[in-house]
Every structure is written in structure tokens, then in C-alpha cells.
Amino acid sequence: SALEVVLIRGDEMTSFKTTLPLKLDIEPAFGLLFDIDGVLVRGKTPIPAAKKAFQKLVNSQGQFLVPVVFVTNAGNCLRQTKADQLTSILGVPISQEQVMMSHSPLRMFKRYHNKCVLLSGQGPVLDIAKNLGFSQVVTIDMLREALPLLDMVDHNRRPKIAPSPAVNLPTIEAVILFGEPIRWETNLQLIIDVLLTKGNPGNAHQPPSSPHIPLLACNMDLMWMAEAQSPRFGHGTFMVCLENIYKKITGQELKYEALMGKPSELTYHYAEYLIRTQAADRKWKKPITTLYAVISVDNLMTDIYGANLYNRYLKEESSRTGSKAREVDQHNMWENELTPASATNCRSILVCTGVFNPHAKVPTDPIETITETVFHGHRDFRFDPDLVEPNYIVQDVDAAVELIFQLENFM
């Protein structure tokens, strides 16, 4: 006999008949990665389509119907703080396990967790570092207080009396850049001091050694979109300053042990791990084979580039299945910290509520992409025109969710 099925969504009701037996498969085989700035909020102002979109992603108990991770390049707060903010904005409960900050992948760098590290950034950097697993940390402010003669740009902050004998600080073994600091001149000066003294900034600068002590950076965004009419400086701009000062002084390139945050493969690999963890916690048996990255554009080389770069990574890994595993170089040692990805592709969906101008044209000739209007990516990432084209362009995040449900035939 036929069974009449009634589907109710909001005020709409649809009925159809189906022949028994009826099998409803509600387990997702996909996961969602949401950018925050420009997708869900603009500065501190919620984008109207966000609440509407997320009502479609949860059931009546507030449980997500699909695994969701919020991937942000912000790094100035704890994951729980960001989760609380998102809960307020979206009207659905968000847990910290669903939040991916730019610094989250530092959990994988366990070889540094017991080393003395210098932290640059703002917000509760000590709490953030402790939460990530670091046990010996020195902040820029702590370093400045211990060695007050190092910070001399601001005349009002120079010591008024002769400082007491310098405090014996432990040798700094690595530098971590969490995000843009408040006093750029202080951070730039003291970080350079640490790099040129092999971690002992109370000493005189030494001839540059190669390599210098490890430097790990989170968030490479050159600019980001807030309430102002034009984009604002991001941490990537601070990094440009640091790189050029180091090269101007030493004649050598500044080297990074790791670059985290979008667009790095490391970040998307960790986000995919969080997606798989959510699916396992819900006891969903279907493997997550497709990721959808719902993104806005602060710049082409961050958002679209990152999702497409990870898609290329997944394709390359898939092609190696059954063949000899490639050697993991020093900069990809993070791959050994996580189980292999189950996803086989990552699709990018661009929304038009951020910086993106749908009428702007991206040059197809790589020679033209040297202009600052297009190439805003970090120095260490090569421009590839194929990686800055989104798979889909939609009006807003609500339209993106509708598109994904259609593509996956998912209700």
C-alpha cells in the first residue's frame, strides 16, 4: 500500500505518496564550514539571513542535523567566548567544539608545549596559550616590564628613572603570533630583539643565524571587513611589517615554522577533524565525504583560496591511495598528529554579504595579479588563478544552506 508523507517546514506543508516500505536516511555525508565575518556578522552587526539559515540546520531540540564548524581567523579570545557570541547571534546553541579559531591548530604542535614561548597578540593570550597546552609562556608586556630599555619609541613610556637590574628571564625558544597587537612598534621591536639574540633579548644583537628560533603565526589576513566602508588592517599587515623589518636589518628572509588560519591546509585539515569528531559523537555511520565552505571575501587569497587549496590537497591525497606514501616534510609534520581525512572534496560557496563585489572581474593573466587590488595573500603562498574561483556564488548564508540541501538532496 501507499503511505502518505507530510513534510512540514515553517508554515509550508507538502504531502506526497510513497510505496511501502519507506526508508528515511537522515544521516549526512557532508559537513559545513562557516566563515564568520561577512557571512554571519559584519563587525558586531548580525547579518539578517544568518538566523534564518541556522533554524534550518537544527531540529526541535536544538541539535544540529549536520556537523558544523565555524572557521574564523580571529584569535583574540577563547573558543568558549566565541561560541557564546555565536549562540547569541544565531539563536541556536553553539558549543566550543564547533569553533575553530586561527590558533586552534596549535594543539597539534605538542613539541612546543613545554618550551618557553613568547606570545604576541591581544586579549587573554595567557589563557588562550594555557588552553592550547602551553606551559611556559612570556607575553610582550612581561618582556617589556622585565627589560624596560628595549621599548623606546614612545617617549612617554621610556623609563623616567634608571631601571633596576634586569630580571633573569628564561631563554625564549619560540615565538607565537596570535594576532594583531595593540602597540605595533613595541611588538615589532621586541620580536626582532628575540629573533636576533637567539631568545635572549637582554643581550646585544648577533649576526643573523639561519635558521632563527621557530616562529609560528596565526591569521594571515591582510585586511578584514568591519562597519567601516573600507577594509581594516589585519594581522597579515602586521606580519608584512615584521617580515620587511627583519629583511631590511639582516638581508635575510624571515622564516615561519608554521602558518595557521585560512588559507593554510593545516587549518582546513584540523577543521575536517572537528567535523569527523562531531559525526562520531552523534554515532552517524556515514563517512563525511564532502565539505562545504561557506565564505565571504576579506581577500581572494584567504577565503576562496583556502577552501580550494584544501580541495586540491584532498584530491592529491586520494590519488595516492594504494600507492607509496609521500614523505612528510618538516612543515607538514602536523599531518602525523591527526588521522587521515575522510573527505574527498571541499566545495567553496561565496556569499555576497562581505567585501566581495560580484561585478568585479578577477584577471585571468597571472601577470596582472601582481596588483594590490587582487593579490593580498601572504608572501609564502603562490597565486594560482584556479584557486580564487568559487564553486558557487549566492546572495547570503541562507541561500547557501538551501543550495547545499539541494545538492545533497537532504531534508
Tab-separated table of C-alpha atoms in Angstrom:
chain	number	residue	atom	x	y	z
A	1	SER	CA	0.000	0.000	0.000
A	2	ALA	CA	0.978	3.600	-0.386
A	3	LEU	CA	1.942	5.767	2.545
A	4	GLU	CA	1.114	9.460	2.549
A	5	VAL	CA	4.012	11.502	3.895
A	6	VAL	CA	3.534	15.065	5.073
A	7	LEU	CA	6.551	17.349	5.299
A	8	ILE	CA	6.176	20.497	7.370
A	9	ARG	CA	8.703	23.345	7.276
A	10	GLY	CA	7.632	26.582	8.924
A	11	ASP	CA	4.188	27.476	7.620
A	12	GLU	CA	4.528	25.328	4.496
A	13	MET	CA	3.129	21.807	4.231
A	14	THR	CA	3.827	19.385	1.401
A	15	SER	CA	2.369	15.900	1.010
A	16	PHE	CA	3.243	13.036	-1.287
A	17	LYS	CA	2.580	9.317	-1.505
A	18	THR	CA	5.224	6.632	-1.464
A	19	THR	CA	5.102	2.872	-1.655
A	20	LEU	CA	5.983	0.862	1.452
A	21	PRO	CA	8.439	0.036	2.791
A	22	LEU	CA	9.617	3.619	3.330
A	23	LYS	CA	13.235	4.105	4.376
A	24	LEU	CA	14.265	7.553	5.548
A	25	ASP	CA	18.018	8.143	5.536
A	26	ILE	CA	18.741	11.185	7.659
A	27	GLU	CA	22.457	10.727	8.248
A	28	PRO	CA	24.529	13.390	6.480
A	29	ALA	CA	27.543	12.559	4.367
A	30	PHE	CA	28.712	16.152	4.372
A	31	GLY	CA	29.888	18.814	6.785
A	32	LEU	CA	29.660	22.603	6.809
A	33	LEU	CA	32.476	25.080	7.430
A	34	PHE	CA	31.226	28.600	8.083
A	35	ASP	CA	33.259	31.757	7.887
A	36	ILE	CA	32.007	34.325	10.431
A	37	ASP	CA	32.955	37.851	9.336
A	38	GLY	CA	30.943	38.788	6.276
A	39	VAL	CA	28.855	35.588	6.437
A	40	LEU	CA	27.185	35.769	9.855
A	41	VAL	CA	28.206	39.226	11.069
A	42	ARG	CA	29.715	42.410	9.739
A	43	GLY	CA	31.811	43.803	12.549
A	44	LYS	CA	29.461	43.322	15.505
A	45	THR	CA	26.256	43.617	13.467
A	46	PRO	CA	24.472	40.307	12.695
A	47	ILE	CA	23.598	39.680	9.045
A	48	PRO	CA	19.805	39.134	8.887
A	49	ALA	CA	19.981	35.920	6.839
A	50	ALA	CA	22.108	34.147	9.479
A	51	LYS	CA	19.351	33.318	11.976
A	52	LYS	CA	17.057	32.130	9.199
A	53	ALA	CA	19.759	29.843	7.844
A	54	PHE	CA	20.571	28.221	11.173
A	55	GLN	CA	16.953	27.490	12.006
A	56	LYS	CA	17.130	25.079	9.066
A	57	LEU	CA	20.223	23.344	10.446
A	58	VAL	CA	18.845	22.261	13.841
A	59	ASN	CA	15.960	20.075	14.974
A	60	SER	CA	13.325	20.983	17.558
A	61	GLN	CA	15.739	20.029	20.382
A	62	GLY	CA	18.416	22.387	19.068
A	63	GLN	CA	20.613	19.523	17.813
A	64	PHE	CA	22.418	20.076	14.543
A	65	LEU	CA	21.246	17.942	11.632
A	66	VAL	CA	24.718	18.062	10.079
A	67	PRO	CA	28.209	18.577	11.551
A	68	VAL	CA	29.099	22.283	11.593
A	69	VAL	CA	32.357	24.083	12.352
A	70	PHE	CA	32.843	27.839	12.430
A	71	VAL	CA	36.229	28.657	10.903
A	72	THR	CA	37.429	32.127	11.811
A	73	ASN	CA	40.775	33.851	11.560
A	74	ALA	CA	40.044	35.674	14.800
A	75	GLY	CA	42.473	34.771	17.561
A	76	ASN	CA	41.932	37.222	20.395
A	77	CYS	CA	39.547	35.188	22.552
A	78	LEU	CA	38.863	31.679	23.856
A	79	ARG	CA	36.746	29.247	21.867
A	80	GLN	CA	34.022	29.286	24.529
A	81	THR	CA	33.784	33.068	24.327
A	82	LYS	CA	33.304	32.893	20.555
A	83	ALA	CA	30.767	30.069	20.972
A	84	ASP	CA	28.753	32.217	23.394
A	85	GLN	CA	28.816	35.113	20.933
A	86	LEU	CA	27.617	32.871	18.102
A	87	THR	CA	24.842	31.427	20.270
A	88	SER	CA	23.568	34.945	20.900
A	89	ILE	CA	23.830	35.940	17.234
A	90	LEU	CA	22.286	32.813	15.697
A	91	GLY	CA	19.688	31.904	18.311
A	92	VAL	CA	20.820	28.264	18.423
A	93	PRO	CA	23.182	26.617	20.936
A	94	ILE	CA	26.801	26.567	19.749
A	95	SER	CA	29.472	24.627	21.648
A	96	GLN	CA	33.178	25.410	21.751
A	97	GLU	CA	33.824	22.105	19.955
A	98	GLN	CA	32.201	23.714	16.904
A	99	VAL	CA	34.531	26.715	16.941
A	100	MET	CA	37.827	26.820	15.074
A	101	MET	CA	39.947	29.851	15.943
A	102	SER	CA	43.039	30.734	13.932
A	103	HIS	CA	45.189	29.436	16.803
A	104	SER	CA	43.289	26.133	17.307
A	105	PRO	CA	45.765	24.018	15.272
A	106	LEU	CA	48.480	24.890	17.823
A	107	ARG	CA	47.079	21.984	19.856
A	108	MET	CA	48.858	19.733	17.361
A	109	PHE	CA	52.278	21.320	17.918
A	110	LYS	CA	52.947	19.389	21.105
A	111	ARG	CA	56.710	19.600	20.684
A	112	TYR	CA	56.456	23.266	21.731
A	113	HIS	CA	54.028	22.862	24.622
A	114	ASN	CA	56.791	22.509	27.218
A	115	LYS	CA	59.127	25.097	25.693
A	116	CYS	CA	59.326	28.743	26.728
A	117	VAL	CA	57.389	30.713	24.089
A	118	LEU	CA	56.859	34.446	23.539
A	119	LEU	CA	53.259	35.466	22.794
A	120	SER	CA	52.244	38.419	20.629
A	121	GLY	CA	48.622	39.486	20.256
A	122	GLN	CA	45.808	40.927	22.319
A	123	GLY	CA	43.057	39.633	24.539
A	124	PRO	CA	43.564	36.852	27.112
A	125	VAL	CA	46.688	35.452	25.429
A	126	LEU	CA	47.870	33.698	28.607
A	127	ASP	CA	44.548	31.859	28.990
A	128	ILE	CA	44.472	31.019	25.299
A	129	ALA	CA	48.003	29.589	25.401
A	130	LYS	CA	47.255	27.544	28.527
A	131	ASN	CA	44.064	26.220	26.941
A	132	LEU	CA	46.084	25.128	23.903
A	133	GLY	CA	48.553	23.188	26.071
A	134	PHE	CA	51.474	25.602	26.528
A	135	SER	CA	53.017	25.565	29.991
A	136	GLN	CA	55.840	28.173	29.809
A	137	VAL	CA	54.787	31.481	28.307
A	138	VAL	CA	56.096	35.047	28.236
A	139	THR	CA	53.966	37.889	26.875
A	140	ILE	CA	55.259	41.029	25.202
A	141	ASP	CA	54.142	43.036	28.248
A	142	MET	CA	56.015	40.701	30.599
A	143	LEU	CA	59.141	41.029	28.467
A	144	ARG	CA	58.847	44.811	28.349
A	145	GLU	CA	58.458	45.051	32.124
A	146	ALA	CA	61.486	42.826	32.662
A	147	LEU	CA	63.617	44.757	30.140
A	148	PRO	CA	62.184	48.319	30.019
A	149	LEU	CA	65.085	49.756	27.994
A	150	LEU	CA	64.004	47.743	24.949
A	151	ASP	CA	60.820	49.742	24.277
A	152	MET	CA	61.920	53.267	23.348
A	153	VAL	CA	59.702	54.509	20.501
A	154	ASP	CA	57.034	56.149	22.657
A	155	HIS	CA	58.822	58.867	24.666
A	156	ASN	CA	56.064	58.814	27.287
A	157	ARG	CA	56.753	55.144	28.038
A	158	ARG	CA	60.501	55.431	28.396
A	159	PRO	CA	61.790	54.804	31.930
A	160	LYS	CA	61.862	58.028	33.975
A	161	ILE	CA	64.486	56.637	36.358
A	162	ALA	CA	67.266	54.149	35.893
A	163	PRO	CA	65.701	50.669	35.783
A	164	SER	CA	66.617	48.072	38.348
A	165	PRO	CA	68.922	45.245	37.297
A	166	ALA	CA	67.368	43.131	34.574
A	167	VAL	CA	65.274	40.177	35.606
A	168	ASN	CA	66.647	36.829	34.571
A	169	LEU	CA	64.196	35.535	32.004
A	170	PRO	CA	64.393	32.007	30.637
A	171	THR	CA	65.677	31.680	27.099
A	172	ILE	CA	62.777	32.074	24.685
A	173	GLU	CA	62.651	29.038	22.418
A	174	ALA	CA	59.847	30.020	20.022
A	175	VAL	CA	57.639	32.985	19.116
A	176	ILE	CA	53.894	32.685	18.551
A	177	LEU	CA	51.960	35.413	16.754
A	178	PHE	CA	48.321	35.057	17.835
A	179	GLY	CA	47.010	38.147	16.056
A	180	GLU	CA	47.438	41.870	15.567
A	181	PRO	CA	48.723	43.528	18.750
A	182	ILE	CA	47.693	46.918	20.098
A	183	ARG	CA	51.128	48.602	20.124
A	184	TRP	CA	52.732	47.547	16.882
A	185	GLU	CA	56.007	49.412	17.465
A	186	THR	CA	56.568	47.639	20.802
A	187	ASN	CA	55.791	44.190	19.441
A	188	LEU	CA	57.862	44.667	16.296
A	189	GLN	CA	60.876	45.867	18.285
A	190	LEU	CA	60.792	43.137	20.927
A	191	ILE	CA	60.125	40.287	18.490
A	192	ILE	CA	63.085	41.421	16.366
A	193	ASP	CA	65.193	41.571	19.550
A	194	VAL	CA	64.241	37.985	20.420
A	195	LEU	CA	64.960	36.703	16.904
A	196	LEU	CA	68.367	38.422	16.713
A	197	THR	CA	69.547	37.265	20.149
A	198	LYS	CA	68.534	33.601	19.884
A	199	GLY	CA	65.873	34.120	22.517
A	200	ASN	CA	67.859	36.258	24.960
A	201	PRO	CA	66.705	39.840	24.214
A	202	GLY	CA	68.693	41.336	27.098
A	203	ASN	CA	71.845	40.604	25.086
A	204	ALA	CA	73.217	42.512	22.103
A	205	HIS	CA	72.049	41.594	18.612
A	206	GLN	CA	74.109	38.866	16.948
A	207	PRO	CA	74.805	38.312	13.274
A	208	PRO	CA	71.683	36.600	11.888
A	209	SER	CA	71.798	32.860	12.162
A	210	SER	CA	69.924	30.548	9.872
A	211	PRO	CA	67.511	29.400	10.938
A	212	HIS	CA	66.420	31.763	13.714
A	213	ILE	CA	64.334	30.409	16.588
A	214	PRO	CA	60.975	28.978	15.440
A	215	LEU	CA	58.223	31.450	14.556
A	216	LEU	CA	54.592	30.298	14.355
A	217	ALA	CA	51.908	32.669	13.056
A	218	CYS	CA	48.112	32.568	13.229
A	219	ASN	CA	45.843	34.558	10.894
A	220	MET	CA	47.393	35.912	7.714
A	221	ASP	CA	44.501	38.221	6.768
A	222	LEU	CA	45.902	41.395	5.260
A	223	MET	CA	42.563	43.145	5.849
A	224	TRP	CA	39.114	42.423	7.227
A	225	MET	CA	35.677	43.991	6.886
A	226	ALA	CA	34.048	45.750	9.842
A	227	GLU	CA	31.420	48.512	9.937
A	228	ALA	CA	33.659	50.980	8.075
A	229	GLN	CA	33.132	51.492	4.364
A	230	SER	CA	36.600	50.139	3.537
A	231	PRO	CA	38.514	47.090	4.877
A	232	ARG	CA	40.696	47.486	8.008
A	233	PHE	CA	44.265	46.318	8.637
A	234	GLY	CA	44.537	42.717	9.834
A	235	HIS	CA	47.292	40.585	11.326
A	236	GLY	CA	48.665	39.937	7.845
A	237	THR	CA	49.569	43.615	7.635
A	238	PHE	CA	51.491	43.348	10.917
A	239	MET	CA	53.319	40.312	9.511
A	240	VAL	CA	54.260	42.266	6.382
A	241	CYS	CA	55.855	44.864	8.649
A	242	LEU	CA	57.747	42.249	10.679
A	243	GLU	CA	58.997	40.416	7.581
A	244	ASN	CA	60.257	43.578	5.910
A	245	ILE	CA	61.929	44.954	9.042
A	246	TYR	CA	63.756	41.653	9.565
A	247	LYS	CA	64.889	41.554	5.941
A	248	LYS	CA	65.931	45.226	5.981
A	249	ILE	CA	68.085	44.680	9.080
A	250	THR	CA	69.562	41.279	8.249
A	251	GLY	CA	69.308	40.969	4.473
A	252	GLN	CA	67.638	37.579	5.006
A	253	GLU	CA	64.086	36.314	4.717
A	254	LEU	CA	62.053	35.725	7.865
A	255	LYS	CA	61.082	32.045	8.084
A	256	TYR	CA	57.942	30.536	9.607
A	257	GLU	CA	57.775	27.147	11.274
A	258	ALA	CA	54.034	27.128	10.603
A	259	LEU	CA	51.342	29.402	9.186
A	260	MET	CA	47.862	28.872	10.612
A	261	GLY	CA	44.426	30.231	9.861
A	262	LYS	CA	42.851	30.446	6.449
A	263	PRO	CA	44.086	29.718	3.793
A	264	SER	CA	46.525	27.107	5.158
A	265	GLU	CA	45.897	23.404	4.524
A	266	LEU	CA	46.751	22.821	8.176
A	267	THR	CA	43.683	24.816	9.275
A	268	TYR	CA	41.255	23.028	6.987
A	269	HIS	CA	42.706	19.650	7.924
A	270	TYR	CA	42.047	20.398	11.588
A	271	ALA	CA	38.555	21.716	10.808
A	272	GLU	CA	37.784	18.492	8.955
A	273	TYR	CA	38.957	16.565	12.017
A	274	LEU	CA	36.468	18.524	14.148
A	275	ILE	CA	33.710	17.716	11.637
A	276	ARG	CA	34.505	13.994	11.857
A	277	THR	CA	34.583	14.189	15.661
A	278	GLN	CA	31.067	15.655	15.725
A	279	ALA	CA	29.765	12.944	13.397
A	280	ALA	CA	31.323	10.247	15.589
A	281	ASP	CA	29.827	11.772	18.748
A	282	ARG	CA	26.385	11.603	17.137
A	283	LYS	CA	27.110	7.989	16.134
A	284	TRP	CA	26.498	8.749	12.478
A	285	LYS	CA	27.954	5.884	10.499
A	286	LYS	CA	28.186	7.508	7.089
A	287	PRO	CA	31.683	8.840	6.331
A	288	ILE	CA	31.873	12.583	5.732
A	289	THR	CA	32.973	12.778	2.111
A	290	THR	CA	32.136	16.363	1.186
A	291	LEU	CA	32.888	19.645	2.924
A	292	TYR	CA	31.113	22.874	2.031
A	293	ALA	CA	32.977	26.056	2.951
A	294	VAL	CA	30.538	28.973	3.165
A	295	ILE	CA	32.695	32.056	2.907
A	296	SER	CA	32.780	35.772	2.315
A	297	VAL	CA	35.756	37.585	0.892
A	298	ASP	CA	38.070	39.690	3.010
A	299	ASN	CA	40.510	38.999	0.225
A	300	LEU	CA	40.624	36.395	-2.517
A	301	MET	CA	43.807	34.835	-1.197
A	302	THR	CA	42.302	33.969	2.195
A	303	ASP	CA	38.805	32.645	1.859
A	304	ILE	CA	38.216	31.148	-1.584
A	305	TYR	CA	41.875	30.232	-1.986
A	306	GLY	CA	41.939	28.282	1.296
A	307	ALA	CA	38.889	26.125	0.544
A	308	ASN	CA	40.057	25.399	-2.989
A	309	LEU	CA	43.612	24.700	-1.841
A	310	TYR	CA	42.306	22.113	0.620
A	311	ASN	CA	40.173	20.600	-2.130
A	312	ARG	CA	43.332	20.197	-4.212
A	313	TYR	CA	45.069	18.642	-1.190
A	314	LEU	CA	42.206	16.118	-0.777
A	315	LYS	CA	42.334	15.195	-4.470
A	316	GLU	CA	46.081	14.643	-4.296
A	317	GLU	CA	45.766	12.524	-1.157
A	318	SER	CA	43.006	10.473	-2.755
A	319	SER	CA	45.146	9.810	-5.825
A	320	ARG	CA	47.898	8.460	-3.572
A	321	THR	CA	45.632	5.819	-2.031
A	322	GLY	CA	47.248	2.446	-2.532
A	323	SER	CA	50.492	3.969	-3.728
A	324	LYS	CA	53.647	4.704	-1.843
A	325	ALA	CA	53.036	7.340	0.821
A	326	ARG	CA	54.880	10.560	0.248
A	327	GLU	CA	57.488	11.769	2.655
A	328	VAL	CA	56.183	14.376	5.094
A	329	ASP	CA	58.471	17.384	5.139
A	330	GLN	CA	59.245	19.492	8.186
A	331	HIS	CA	56.444	21.962	7.508
A	332	ASN	CA	53.784	19.240	7.187
A	333	MET	CA	54.599	17.316	10.360
A	334	TRP	CA	51.125	18.281	11.587
A	335	GLU	CA	49.725	15.599	9.267
A	336	ASN	CA	51.045	12.934	11.644
A	337	GLU	CA	49.023	14.374	14.549
A	338	LEU	CA	45.605	13.606	13.018
A	339	THR	CA	44.022	10.590	11.362
A	340	PRO	CA	43.809	10.839	7.567
A	341	ALA	CA	40.972	12.884	6.116
A	342	SER	CA	37.800	11.041	5.127
A	343	ALA	CA	36.566	13.874	2.898
A	344	THR	CA	37.310	13.625	-0.798
A	345	ASN	CA	36.331	17.147	-1.817
A	346	CYS	CA	35.795	20.632	-0.400
A	347	ARG	CA	33.432	22.954	-2.266
A	348	SER	CA	33.514	26.721	-1.862
A	349	ILE	CA	30.317	28.785	-1.703
A	350	LEU	CA	30.811	32.547	-1.814
A	351	VAL	CA	28.204	34.853	-0.277
A	352	CYS	CA	27.844	38.495	-1.306
A	353	THR	CA	27.435	39.984	2.173
A	354	GLY	CA	31.122	40.639	2.807
A	355	VAL	CA	33.771	42.566	0.892
A	356	PHE	CA	33.101	40.720	-2.372
A	357	ASN	CA	31.933	42.800	-5.326
A	358	PRO	CA	30.036	40.450	-7.680
A	359	HIS	CA	30.702	42.846	-10.561
A	360	ALA	CA	34.488	42.886	-10.133
A	361	LYS	CA	36.494	40.781	-12.552
A	362	VAL	CA	39.448	38.638	-11.494
A	363	PRO	CA	42.277	38.836	-14.048
A	364	THR	CA	42.978	35.527	-15.759
A	365	ASP	CA	46.525	36.543	-16.664
A	366	PRO	CA	48.820	35.842	-13.661
A	367	ILE	CA	50.964	38.821	-14.677
A	368	GLU	CA	48.029	41.123	-13.924
A	369	THR	CA	47.569	39.683	-10.432
A	370	ILE	CA	50.606	41.472	-9.033
A	371	THR	CA	48.388	44.497	-8.401
A	372	GLU	CA	47.413	45.029	-4.771
A	373	THR	CA	43.731	45.053	-5.717
A	374	VAL	CA	43.926	41.299	-6.280
A	375	PHE	CA	46.992	39.762	-4.676
A	376	HIS	CA	46.550	40.264	-0.940
A	377	GLY	CA	47.796	36.853	0.019
A	378	HIS	CA	50.707	36.086	2.286
A	379	ARG	CA	54.206	36.156	0.877
A	380	ASP	CA	54.625	32.388	1.230
A	381	PHE	CA	51.519	31.459	-0.787
A	382	ARG	CA	51.788	31.352	-4.569
A	383	PHE	CA	48.987	32.922	-6.558
A	384	ASP	CA	47.028	30.470	-8.707
A	385	PRO	CA	44.050	31.822	-10.690
A	386	ASP	CA	42.325	28.424	-10.455
A	387	LEU	CA	42.222	28.680	-6.659
A	388	VAL	CA	40.399	32.013	-6.398
A	389	GLU	CA	37.288	30.980	-8.323
A	390	PRO	CA	34.436	29.818	-6.039
A	391	ASN	CA	32.387	26.769	-6.967
A	392	TYR	CA	29.173	28.700	-6.310
A	393	ILE	CA	28.126	32.302	-5.670
A	394	VAL	CA	24.912	33.039	-3.739
A	395	GLN	CA	23.349	36.110	-2.174
A	396	ASP	CA	23.698	35.197	1.526
A	397	VAL	CA	24.200	32.369	4.022
A	398	ASP	CA	20.530	31.350	3.930
A	399	ALA	CA	20.750	30.855	0.184
A	400	ALA	CA	23.956	28.876	0.725
A	401	VAL	CA	22.238	26.431	3.121
A	402	GLU	CA	19.350	25.992	0.677
A	403	LEU	CA	21.820	25.282	-2.136
A	404	ILE	CA	23.703	22.695	-0.076
A	405	PHE	CA	20.493	20.873	0.846
A	406	GLN	CA	19.556	20.744	-2.830
A	407	LEU	CA	22.977	19.492	-3.893
A	408	GLU	CA	22.893	16.776	-1.216
A	409	ASN	CA	19.173	16.001	-1.619
A	410	PHE	CA	18.957	16.480	2.130
A	411	MET	CA	15.880	17.471	4.153
